[in-house]
Amino acid sequence: QVQLVESGGGLVQPGGSLKLSCSASGSISRNINAMGWYRQVPGKERELVAIITEGNSINYADSVKGRFTISRDNAPKTVYLQMNNLKQEDTAVYFCKAEGVFRGLWGEYWGQGTQVTVSS
């Protein structure tokens, strides 16, 4: 099993910044080869925000390029999302995801989600 614990959400004014963190634990967390952030608003599908692989390959959603930065640490496996110049449309529940080959099968684990609200 892999457990993901997220932190760092909250309320911020437009133009402000927040940093999200997500740490992985569990006996098979060493098999994680990518971690990322997704977000979801009510009535819409969950969408990719940013993802980073063990080889530091990074992919961002077009809507956050130039404003958000994803990074990671290895011990323990942690992924960060620095969010700058936040806009009201960034308001969502942000979920951390870890993916990899676990017990011989491709799989993914999700965090519980953290609310980010951008409002004046």
mmCIF file of N, CA and C in Angstrom:
data_model
loop_
_atom_site.group_PDB
_atom_site.id
_atom_site.type_symbol
_atom_site.label_atom_id
_atom_site.label_comp_id
_atom_site.label_asym_id
_atom_site.label_seq_id
_atom_site.Cartn_x
_atom_site.Cartn_y
_atom_site.Cartn_z
ATOM 1 N N GLN A 1 0.827 -1.197 0.000
ATOM 2 C CA GLN A 1 0.000 0.000 0.000
ATOM 3 C C GLN A 1 0.862 1.246 0.000
ATOM 4 N N VAL A 2 0.316 2.325 -0.546
ATOM 5 C CA VAL A 2 0.949 3.635 -0.525
ATOM 6 C C VAL A 2 -0.037 4.613 0.104
ATOM 7 N N GLN A 3 0.437 5.339 1.088
ATOM 8 C CA GLN A 3 -0.383 6.380 1.693
ATOM 9 C C GLN A 3 0.173 7.729 1.262
ATOM 10 N N LEU A 4 -0.719 8.625 0.875
ATOM 11 C CA LEU A 4 -0.341 9.973 0.452
ATOM 12 C C LEU A 4 -0.988 10.977 1.399
ATOM 13 N N VAL A 5 -0.169 11.852 1.956
ATOM 14 C CA VAL A 5 -0.662 12.873 2.875
ATOM 15 C C VAL A 5 -0.359 14.236 2.286
ATOM 16 N N GLU A 6 -1.412 15.011 2.052
ATOM 17 C CA GLU A 6 -1.289 16.329 1.433
ATOM 18 C C GLU A 6 -1.403 17.422 2.492
ATOM 19 N N SER A 7 -0.780 18.550 2.209
ATOM 20 C CA SER A 7 -0.919 19.714 3.069
ATOM 21 C C SER A 7 -0.679 20.968 2.255
ATOM 22 N N GLY A 8 -1.086 22.108 2.815
ATOM 23 C CA GLY A 8 -0.745 23.387 2.211
ATOM 24 C C GLY A 8 -1.889 24.129 1.546
ATOM 25 N N GLY A 9 -3.063 23.550 1.483
ATOM 26 C CA GLY A 9 -4.181 24.276 0.881
ATOM 27 C C GLY A 9 -4.655 25.401 1.776
ATOM 28 N N GLY A 10 -5.588 26.203 1.249
ATOM 29 C CA GLY A 10 -6.136 27.277 2.043
ATOM 30 C C GLY A 10 -6.766 28.341 1.198
ATOM 31 N N LEU A 11 -7.010 29.492 1.835
ATOM 32 C CA LEU A 11 -7.633 30.638 1.193
ATOM 33 C C LEU A 11 -6.563 31.682 0.889
ATOM 34 N N VAL A 12 -6.564 32.192 -0.326
ATOM 35 C CA VAL A 12 -5.573 33.189 -0.724
ATOM 36 C C VAL A 12 -6.233 34.188 -1.665
ATOM 37 N N GLN A 13 -5.746 35.406 -1.652
ATOM 38 C CA GLN A 13 -6.278 36.427 -2.549
ATOM 39 C C GLN A 13 -5.723 36.250 -3.960
ATOM 40 N N PRO A 14 -6.430 36.724 -4.974
ATOM 41 C CA PRO A 14 -5.885 36.680 -6.340
ATOM 42 C C PRO A 14 -4.513 37.340 -6.388
ATOM 43 N N GLY A 15 -3.616 36.698 -7.111
ATOM 44 C CA GLY A 15 -2.242 37.182 -7.184
ATOM 45 C C GLY A 15 -1.335 36.624 -6.111
ATOM 46 N N GLY A 16 -1.903 35.957 -5.134
ATOM 47 C CA GLY A 16 -1.123 35.386 -4.053
ATOM 48 C C GLY A 16 -0.498 34.053 -4.398
ATOM 49 N N SER A 17 0.153 33.453 -3.394
ATOM 50 C CA SER A 17 0.879 32.194 -3.589
ATOM 51 C C SER A 17 0.511 31.182 -2.514
ATOM 52 N N LEU A 18 0.603 29.933 -2.872
ATOM 53 C CA LEU A 18 0.472 28.815 -1.942
ATOM 54 C C LEU A 18 1.431 27.722 -2.386
ATOM 55 N N LYS A 19 1.853 26.899 -1.417
ATOM 56 C CA LYS A 19 2.682 25.739 -1.749
ATOM 57 C C LYS A 19 2.036 24.491 -1.179
ATOM 58 N N LEU A 20 1.755 23.539 -2.043
ATOM 59 C CA LEU A 20 1.195 22.263 -1.632
ATOM 60 C C LEU A 20 2.311 21.231 -1.490
ATOM 61 N N SER A 21 2.140 20.325 -0.534
ATOM 62 C CA SER A 21 3.086 19.226 -0.334
ATOM 63 C C SER A 21 2.320 17.919 -0.257
ATOM 64 N N CYS A 22 2.962 16.858 -0.706
ATOM 65 C CA CYS A 22 2.366 15.536 -0.630
ATOM 66 C C CYS A 22 3.482 14.527 -0.383
ATOM 67 N N SER A 23 3.402 13.826 0.742
ATOM 68 C CA SER A 23 4.413 12.836 1.097
ATOM 69 C C SER A 23 3.839 11.433 0.996
ATOM 70 N N ALA A 24 4.630 10.533 0.447
ATOM 71 C CA ALA A 24 4.219 9.143 0.285
ATOM 72 C C ALA A 24 4.885 8.272 1.336
ATOM 73 N N SER A 25 4.148 7.314 1.834
ATOM 74 C CA SER A 25 4.695 6.330 2.761
ATOM 75 C C SER A 25 4.085 4.978 2.444
ATOM 76 N N GLY A 26 4.649 3.940 3.051
ATOM 77 C CA GLY A 26 4.149 2.594 2.783
ATOM 78 C C GLY A 26 5.241 1.724 2.223
ATOM 79 N N SER A 27 5.039 0.440 2.365
ATOM 80 C CA SER A 27 6.089 -0.516 2.045
ATOM 81 C C SER A 27 6.445 -0.536 0.566
ATOM 82 N N ILE A 28 5.548 -0.142 -0.313
ATOM 83 C CA ILE A 28 5.830 -0.204 -1.745
ATOM 84 C C ILE A 28 5.985 1.181 -2.356
ATOM 85 N N SER A 29 6.126 2.195 -1.491
ATOM 86 C CA SER A 29 6.269 3.547 -2.030
ATOM 87 C C SER A 29 7.557 3.691 -2.838
ATOM 88 N N ARG A 30 8.526 2.807 -2.611
ATOM 89 C CA ARG A 30 9.767 2.886 -3.367
ATOM 90 C C ARG A 30 9.539 2.594 -4.849
ATOM 91 N N ASN A 31 8.386 1.998 -5.193
ATOM 92 C CA ASN A 31 8.073 1.670 -6.572
ATOM 93 C C ASN A 31 7.396 2.811 -7.330
ATOM 94 N N ILE A 32 7.199 3.935 -6.643
ATOM 95 C CA ILE A 32 6.588 5.075 -7.310
ATOM 96 C C ILE A 32 7.548 5.599 -8.371
ATOM 97 N N ASN A 33 7.061 5.824 -9.591
ATOM 98 C CA ASN A 33 7.948 6.434 -10.573
ATOM 99 C C ASN A 33 7.407 7.752 -11.126
ATOM 100 N N ALA A 34 6.277 8.205 -10.627
ATOM 101 C CA ALA A 34 5.778 9.532 -10.977
ATOM 102 C C ALA A 34 4.818 9.994 -9.894
ATOM 103 N N MET A 35 4.858 11.284 -9.619
ATOM 104 C CA MET A 35 3.901 11.884 -8.694
ATOM 105 C C MET A 35 3.408 13.172 -9.319
ATOM 106 N N GLY A 36 2.165 13.495 -9.037
ATOM 107 C CA GLY A 36 1.617 14.691 -9.658
ATOM 108 C C GLY A 36 0.440 15.257 -8.902
ATOM 109 N N TRP A 37 -0.064 16.346 -9.415
ATOM 110 C CA TRP A 37 -1.198 17.064 -8.842
ATOM 111 C C TRP A 37 -2.304 17.175 -9.884
ATOM 112 N N TYR A 38 -3.509 16.913 -9.422
ATOM 113 C CA TYR A 38 -4.716 17.076 -10.220
ATOM 114 C C TYR A 38 -5.662 17.972 -9.433
ATOM 115 N N ARG A 39 -6.645 18.536 -10.116
ATOM 116 C CA ARG A 39 -7.624 19.352 -9.402
ATOM 117 C C ARG A 39 -9.017 19.107 -9.978
ATOM 118 N N GLN A 40 -9.989 19.391 -9.126
ATOM 119 C CA GLN A 40 -11.372 19.139 -9.523
ATOM 120 C C GLN A 40 -12.283 20.172 -8.895
ATOM 121 N N VAL A 41 -13.212 20.672 -9.700
ATOM 122 C CA VAL A 41 -14.267 21.550 -9.210
ATOM 123 C C VAL A 41 -15.589 20.818 -9.376
ATOM 124 N N PRO A 42 -16.591 21.174 -8.579
ATOM 125 C CA PRO A 42 -17.882 20.468 -8.657
ATOM 126 C C PRO A 42 -18.449 20.513 -10.074
ATOM 127 N N GLY A 43 -18.903 19.362 -10.536
ATOM 128 C CA GLY A 43 -19.530 19.279 -11.849
ATOM 129 C C GLY A 43 -18.572 19.105 -13.006
ATOM 130 N N LYS A 44 -17.273 19.081 -12.701
ATOM 131 C CA LYS A 44 -16.287 18.913 -13.776
ATOM 132 C C LYS A 44 -15.394 17.715 -13.476
ATOM 133 N N GLU A 45 -14.754 17.217 -14.543
ATOM 134 C CA GLU A 45 -13.845 16.100 -14.374
ATOM 135 C C GLU A 45 -12.541 16.568 -13.723
ATOM 136 N N ARG A 46 -11.905 15.615 -13.052
ATOM 137 C CA ARG A 46 -10.599 15.905 -12.470
ATOM 138 C C ARG A 46 -9.605 16.122 -13.614
ATOM 139 N N GLU A 47 -8.755 17.150 -13.474
ATOM 140 C CA GLU A 47 -7.828 17.468 -14.544
ATOM 141 C C GLU A 47 -6.388 17.519 -14.031
ATOM 142 N N LEU A 48 -5.473 17.190 -14.904
ATOM 143 C CA LEU A 48 -4.053 17.255 -14.573
ATOM 144 C C LEU A 48 -3.614 18.701 -14.394
ATOM 145 N N VAL A 49 -2.858 18.943 -13.336
ATOM 146 C CA VAL A 49 -2.219 20.240 -13.131
ATOM 147 C C VAL A 49 -0.740 20.135 -13.508
ATOM 148 N N ALA A 50 -0.046 19.183 -12.910
ATOM 149 C CA ALA A 50 1.371 18.986 -13.187
ATOM 150 C C ALA A 50 1.788 17.605 -12.706
ATOM 151 N N ILE A 51 2.777 17.032 -13.374
ATOM 152 C CA ILE A 51 3.273 15.724 -12.983
ATOM 153 C C ILE A 51 4.771 15.679 -13.203
ATOM 154 N N ILE A 52 5.486 14.960 -12.327
ATOM 155 C CA ILE A 52 6.936 14.844 -12.428
ATOM 156 C C ILE A 52 7.330 13.385 -12.250
ATOM 157 N N THR A 53 8.243 12.908 -13.079
ATOM 158 C CA THR A 53 8.684 11.518 -13.007
ATOM 159 C C THR A 53 9.977 11.402 -12.215
ATOM 160 N N GLU A 54 10.373 10.153 -11.932
ATOM 161 C CA GLU A 54 11.632 9.925 -11.227
ATOM 162 C C GLU A 54 12.809 10.465 -12.020
ATOM 163 N N GLY A 55 12.665 10.513 -13.339
ATOM 164 C CA GLY A 55 13.727 11.068 -14.168
ATOM 165 C C GLY A 55 13.605 12.568 -14.367
ATOM 166 N N ASN A 56 12.722 13.206 -13.588
ATOM 167 C CA ASN A 56 12.505 14.658 -13.625
ATOM 168 C C ASN A 56 11.919 15.155 -14.941
ATOM 169 N N SER A 57 11.197 14.304 -15.620
ATOM 170 C CA SER A 57 10.401 14.762 -16.753
ATOM 171 C C SER A 57 9.137 15.393 -16.189
ATOM 172 N N ILE A 58 8.794 16.586 -16.677
ATOM 173 C CA ILE A 58 7.697 17.368 -16.107
ATOM 174 C C ILE A 58 6.696 17.727 -17.201
ATOM 175 N N ASN A 59 5.436 17.697 -16.809
ATOM 176 C CA ASN A 59 4.367 18.117 -17.709
ATOM 177 C C ASN A 59 3.410 19.013 -16.934
ATOM 178 N N TYR A 60 3.063 20.153 -17.526
ATOM 179 C CA TYR A 60 2.122 21.096 -16.916
ATOM 180 C C TYR A 60 0.888 21.262 -17.789
ATOM 181 N N ALA A 61 -0.235 21.528 -17.146
ATOM 182 C CA ALA A 61 -1.401 21.980 -17.888
ATOM 183 C C ALA A 61 -1.098 23.365 -18.449
ATOM 184 N N ASP A 62 -1.621 23.649 -19.643
ATOM 185 C CA ASP A 62 -1.351 24.949 -20.253
ATOM 186 C C ASP A 62 -1.802 26.102 -19.362
ATOM 187 N N SER A 63 -2.873 25.900 -18.619
ATOM 188 C CA SER A 63 -3.444 26.978 -17.811
ATOM 189 C C SER A 63 -2.560 27.397 -16.642
ATOM 190 N N VAL A 64 -1.567 26.567 -16.292
ATOM 191 C CA VAL A 64 -0.728 26.899 -15.130
ATOM 192 C C VAL A 64 0.734 27.143 -15.509
ATOM 193 N N LYS A 65 1.075 26.953 -16.775
ATOM 194 C CA LYS A 65 2.462 27.148 -17.199
ATOM 195 C C LYS A 65 2.911 28.574 -16.899
ATOM 196 N N GLY A 66 4.107 28.691 -16.322
ATOM 197 C CA GLY A 66 4.641 29.996 -15.985
ATOM 198 C C GLY A 66 4.207 30.506 -14.624
ATOM 199 N N ARG A 67 3.232 29.844 -14.007
ATOM 200 C CA ARG A 67 2.759 30.264 -12.679
ATOM 201 C C ARG A 67 3.008 29.196 -11.614
ATOM 202 N N PHE A 68 2.902 27.945 -11.985
ATOM 203 C CA PHE A 68 3.068 26.838 -11.037
ATOM 204 C C PHE A 68 4.393 26.126 -11.318
ATOM 205 N N THR A 69 5.000 25.619 -10.243
ATOM 206 C CA THR A 69 6.232 24.836 -10.374
ATOM 207 C C THR A 69 6.115 23.571 -9.551
ATOM 208 N N ILE A 70 6.338 22.429 -10.178
ATOM 209 C CA ILE A 70 6.325 21.152 -9.477
ATOM 210 C C ILE A 70 7.758 20.725 -9.216
ATOM 211 N N SER A 71 7.979 20.124 -8.040
ATOM 212 C CA SER A 71 9.311 19.626 -7.696
ATOM 213 C C SER A 71 9.134 18.421 -6.782
ATOM 214 N N ARG A 72 10.246 17.736 -6.496
ATOM 215 C CA ARG A 72 10.116 16.528 -5.673
ATOM 216 C C ARG A 72 11.361 16.294 -4.853
ATOM 217 N N ASP A 73 11.194 15.508 -3.796
ATOM 218 C CA ASP A 73 12.283 14.966 -2.985
ATOM 219 C C ASP A 73 12.146 13.448 -2.986
ATOM 220 N N ASN A 74 13.260 12.776 -2.656
ATOM 221 C CA ASN A 74 13.247 11.315 -2.717
ATOM 222 C C ASN A 74 13.135 10.608 -1.379
ATOM 223 N N ALA A 75 13.493 11.272 -0.312
ATOM 224 C CA ALA A 75 13.520 10.558 0.956
ATOM 225 C C ALA A 75 12.929 11.390 2.082
ATOM 226 N N PRO A 76 11.628 11.215 2.384
ATOM 227 C CA PRO A 76 10.702 10.302 1.712
ATOM 228 C C PRO A 76 10.224 10.890 0.397
ATOM 229 N N LYS A 77 9.544 10.090 -0.404
ATOM 230 C CA LYS A 77 9.065 10.579 -1.688
ATOM 231 C C LYS A 77 7.988 11.638 -1.452
ATOM 232 N N THR A 78 8.305 12.822 -1.874
ATOM 233 C CA THR A 78 7.453 13.980 -1.653
ATOM 234 C C THR A 78 7.386 14.794 -2.928
ATOM 235 N N VAL A 79 6.198 15.302 -3.210
ATOM 236 C CA VAL A 79 6.049 16.178 -4.360
ATOM 237 C C VAL A 79 5.473 17.508 -3.872
ATOM 238 N N TYR A 80 5.951 18.586 -4.446
ATOM 239 C CA TYR A 80 5.531 19.926 -4.081
ATOM 240 C C TYR A 80 4.911 20.616 -5.295
ATOM 241 N N LEU A 81 4.016 21.545 -5.013
ATOM 242 C CA LEU A 81 3.472 22.386 -6.065
ATOM 243 C C LEU A 81 3.485 23.823 -5.573
ATOM 244 N N GLN A 82 4.405 24.599 -6.098
ATOM 245 C CA GLN A 82 4.459 26.029 -5.791
ATOM 246 C C GLN A 82 3.536 26.740 -6.757
ATOM 247 N N MET A 83 2.553 27.420 -6.206
ATOM 248 C CA MET A 83 1.545 28.095 -7.029
ATOM 249 C C MET A 83 1.663 29.601 -6.809
ATOM 250 N N ASN A 84 2.019 30.316 -7.850
ATOM 251 C CA ASN A 84 2.164 31.767 -7.793
ATOM 252 C C ASN A 84 1.133 32.433 -8.692
ATOM 253 N N ASN A 85 0.914 33.715 -8.430
ATOM 254 C CA ASN A 85 -0.032 34.496 -9.241
ATOM 255 C C ASN A 85 -1.359 33.741 -9.398
ATOM 256 N N LEU A 86 -1.899 33.313 -8.277
ATOM 257 C CA LEU A 86 -3.118 32.509 -8.312
ATOM 258 C C LEU A 86 -4.300 33.322 -8.819
ATOM 259 N N LYS A 87 -5.177 32.643 -9.541
ATOM 260 C CA LYS A 87 -6.365 33.255 -10.106
ATOM 261 C C LYS A 87 -7.605 32.578 -9.531
ATOM 262 N N GLN A 88 -8.731 33.255 -9.627
ATOM 263 C CA GLN A 88 -9.957 32.686 -9.083
ATOM 264 C C GLN A 88 -10.273 31.338 -9.741
ATOM 265 N N GLU A 89 -9.909 31.190 -11.000
ATOM 266 C CA GLU A 89 -10.197 29.935 -11.688
ATOM 267 C C GLU A 89 -9.293 28.785 -11.233
ATOM 268 N N ASP A 90 -8.330 29.063 -10.378
ATOM 269 C CA ASP A 90 -7.516 27.994 -9.789
ATOM 270 C C ASP A 90 -8.211 27.368 -8.581
ATOM 271 N N THR A 91 -9.305 27.958 -8.158
ATOM 272 C CA THR A 91 -10.043 27.406 -7.028
ATOM 273 C C THR A 91 -10.532 25.994 -7.340
ATOM 274 N N ALA A 92 -10.179 25.060 -6.476
ATOM 275 C CA ALA A 92 -10.520 23.653 -6.711
ATOM 276 C C ALA A 92 -10.033 22.833 -5.518
ATOM 277 N N VAL A 93 -10.431 21.572 -5.498
ATOM 278 C CA VAL A 93 -9.800 20.610 -4.608
ATOM 279 C C VAL A 93 -8.616 20.006 -5.364
ATOM 280 N N TYR A 94 -7.452 20.056 -4.763
ATOM 281 C CA TYR A 94 -6.230 19.559 -5.384
ATOM 282 C C TYR A 94 -5.901 18.190 -4.798
ATOM 283 N N PHE A 95 -5.670 17.245 -5.693
ATOM 284 C CA PHE A 95 -5.380 15.871 -5.299
ATOM 285 C C PHE A 95 -3.967 15.487 -5.733
ATOM 286 N N CYS A 96 -3.265 14.819 -4.871
ATOM 287 C CA CYS A 96 -1.964 14.247 -5.187
ATOM 288 C C CYS A 96 -2.148 12.830 -5.712
ATOM 289 N N LYS A 97 -1.366 12.465 -6.711
ATOM 290 C CA LYS A 97 -1.406 11.106 -7.242
ATOM 291 C C LYS A 97 -0.005 10.546 -7.356
ATOM 292 N N ALA A 98 0.114 9.276 -7.027
ATOM 293 C CA ALA A 98 1.369 8.550 -7.223
ATOM 294 C C ALA A 98 1.093 7.358 -8.116
ATOM 295 N N GLU A 99 1.979 7.110 -9.069
ATOM 296 C CA GLU A 99 1.796 5.976 -9.962
ATOM 297 C C GLU A 99 3.103 5.222 -10.141
ATOM 298 N N GLY A 100 2.957 3.945 -10.463
ATOM 299 C CA GLY A 100 4.137 3.109 -10.646
ATOM 300 C C GLY A 100 3.726 1.665 -10.822
ATOM 301 N N VAL A 101 4.711 0.789 -10.776
ATOM 302 C CA VAL A 101 4.459 -0.645 -10.882
ATOM 303 C C VAL A 101 4.537 -1.223 -9.471
ATOM 304 N N PHE A 102 3.408 -1.685 -8.988
ATOM 305 C CA PHE A 102 3.293 -2.213 -7.639
ATOM 306 C C PHE A 102 2.918 -3.676 -7.726
ATOM 307 N N ARG A 103 3.750 -4.514 -7.130
ATOM 308 C CA ARG A 103 3.532 -5.975 -7.160
ATOM 309 C C ARG A 103 3.305 -6.453 -8.594
ATOM 310 N N GLY A 104 4.074 -5.912 -9.528
ATOM 311 C CA GLY A 104 4.050 -6.353 -10.909
ATOM 312 C C GLY A 104 2.964 -5.749 -11.779
ATOM 313 N N LEU A 105 2.133 -4.888 -11.195
ATOM 314 C CA LEU A 105 1.043 -4.296 -11.966
ATOM 315 C C LEU A 105 1.114 -2.785 -11.909
ATOM 316 N N TRP A 106 0.774 -2.143 -13.043
ATOM 317 C CA TRP A 106 0.707 -0.683 -13.042
ATOM 318 C C TRP A 106 -0.446 -0.252 -12.156
ATOM 319 N N GLY A 107 -0.211 0.721 -11.286
ATOM 320 C CA GLY A 107 -1.265 1.187 -10.405
ATOM 321 C C GLY A 107 -1.092 2.637 -10.020
ATOM 322 N N GLU A 108 -2.066 3.158 -9.327
ATOM 323 C CA GLU A 108 -2.026 4.545 -8.886
ATOM 324 C C GLU A 108 -2.706 4.663 -7.530
ATOM 325 N N TYR A 109 -2.248 5.646 -6.778
ATOM 326 C CA TYR A 109 -2.827 5.960 -5.481
ATOM 327 C C TYR A 109 -3.129 7.450 -5.444
ATOM 328 N N TRP A 110 -4.189 7.795 -4.717
ATOM 329 C CA TRP A 110 -4.615 9.188 -4.609
ATOM 330 C C TRP A 110 -4.615 9.650 -3.157
ATOM 331 N N GLY A 111 -4.305 10.922 -2.974
ATOM 332 C CA GLY A 111 -4.470 11.532 -1.668
ATOM 333 C C GLY A 111 -5.925 11.912 -1.430
ATOM 334 N N GLN A 112 -6.180 12.458 -0.235
ATOM 335 C CA GLN A 112 -7.546 12.765 0.151
ATOM 336 C C GLN A 112 -8.036 14.097 -0.424
ATOM 337 N N GLY A 113 -7.127 14.903 -0.922
ATOM 338 C CA GLY A 113 -7.491 16.198 -1.488
ATOM 339 C C GLY A 113 -7.336 17.331 -0.492
ATOM 340 N N THR A 114 -6.968 18.488 -1.001
ATOM 341 C CA THR A 114 -6.843 19.683 -0.178
ATOM 342 C C THR A 114 -7.472 20.849 -0.938
ATOM 343 N N GLN A 115 -8.273 21.644 -0.234
ATOM 344 C CA GLN A 115 -9.011 22.727 -0.870
ATOM 345 C C GLN A 115 -8.118 23.946 -1.063
ATOM 346 N N VAL A 116 -8.147 24.489 -2.264
ATOM 347 C CA VAL A 116 -7.497 25.764 -2.567
ATOM 348 C C VAL A 116 -8.586 26.725 -3.029
ATOM 349 N N THR A 117 -8.710 27.833 -2.327
ATOM 350 C CA THR A 117 -9.718 28.838 -2.666
ATOM 351 C C THR A 117 -9.028 30.162 -2.921
ATOM 352 N N VAL A 118 -9.254 30.705 -4.111
ATOM 353 C CA VAL A 118 -8.669 31.997 -4.483
ATOM 354 C C VAL A 118 -9.814 32.996 -4.567
ATOM 355 N N SER A 119 -9.824 33.926 -3.638
ATOM 356 C CA SER A 119 -10.934 34.867 -3.559
ATOM 357 C C SER A 119 -10.508 36.136 -2.851
ATOM 358 N N SER A 120 -11.083 37.250 -3.272
ATOM 359 C CA SER A 120 -10.803 38.517 -2.596
ATOM 360 C C SER A 120 -11.855 38.789 -1.528
#
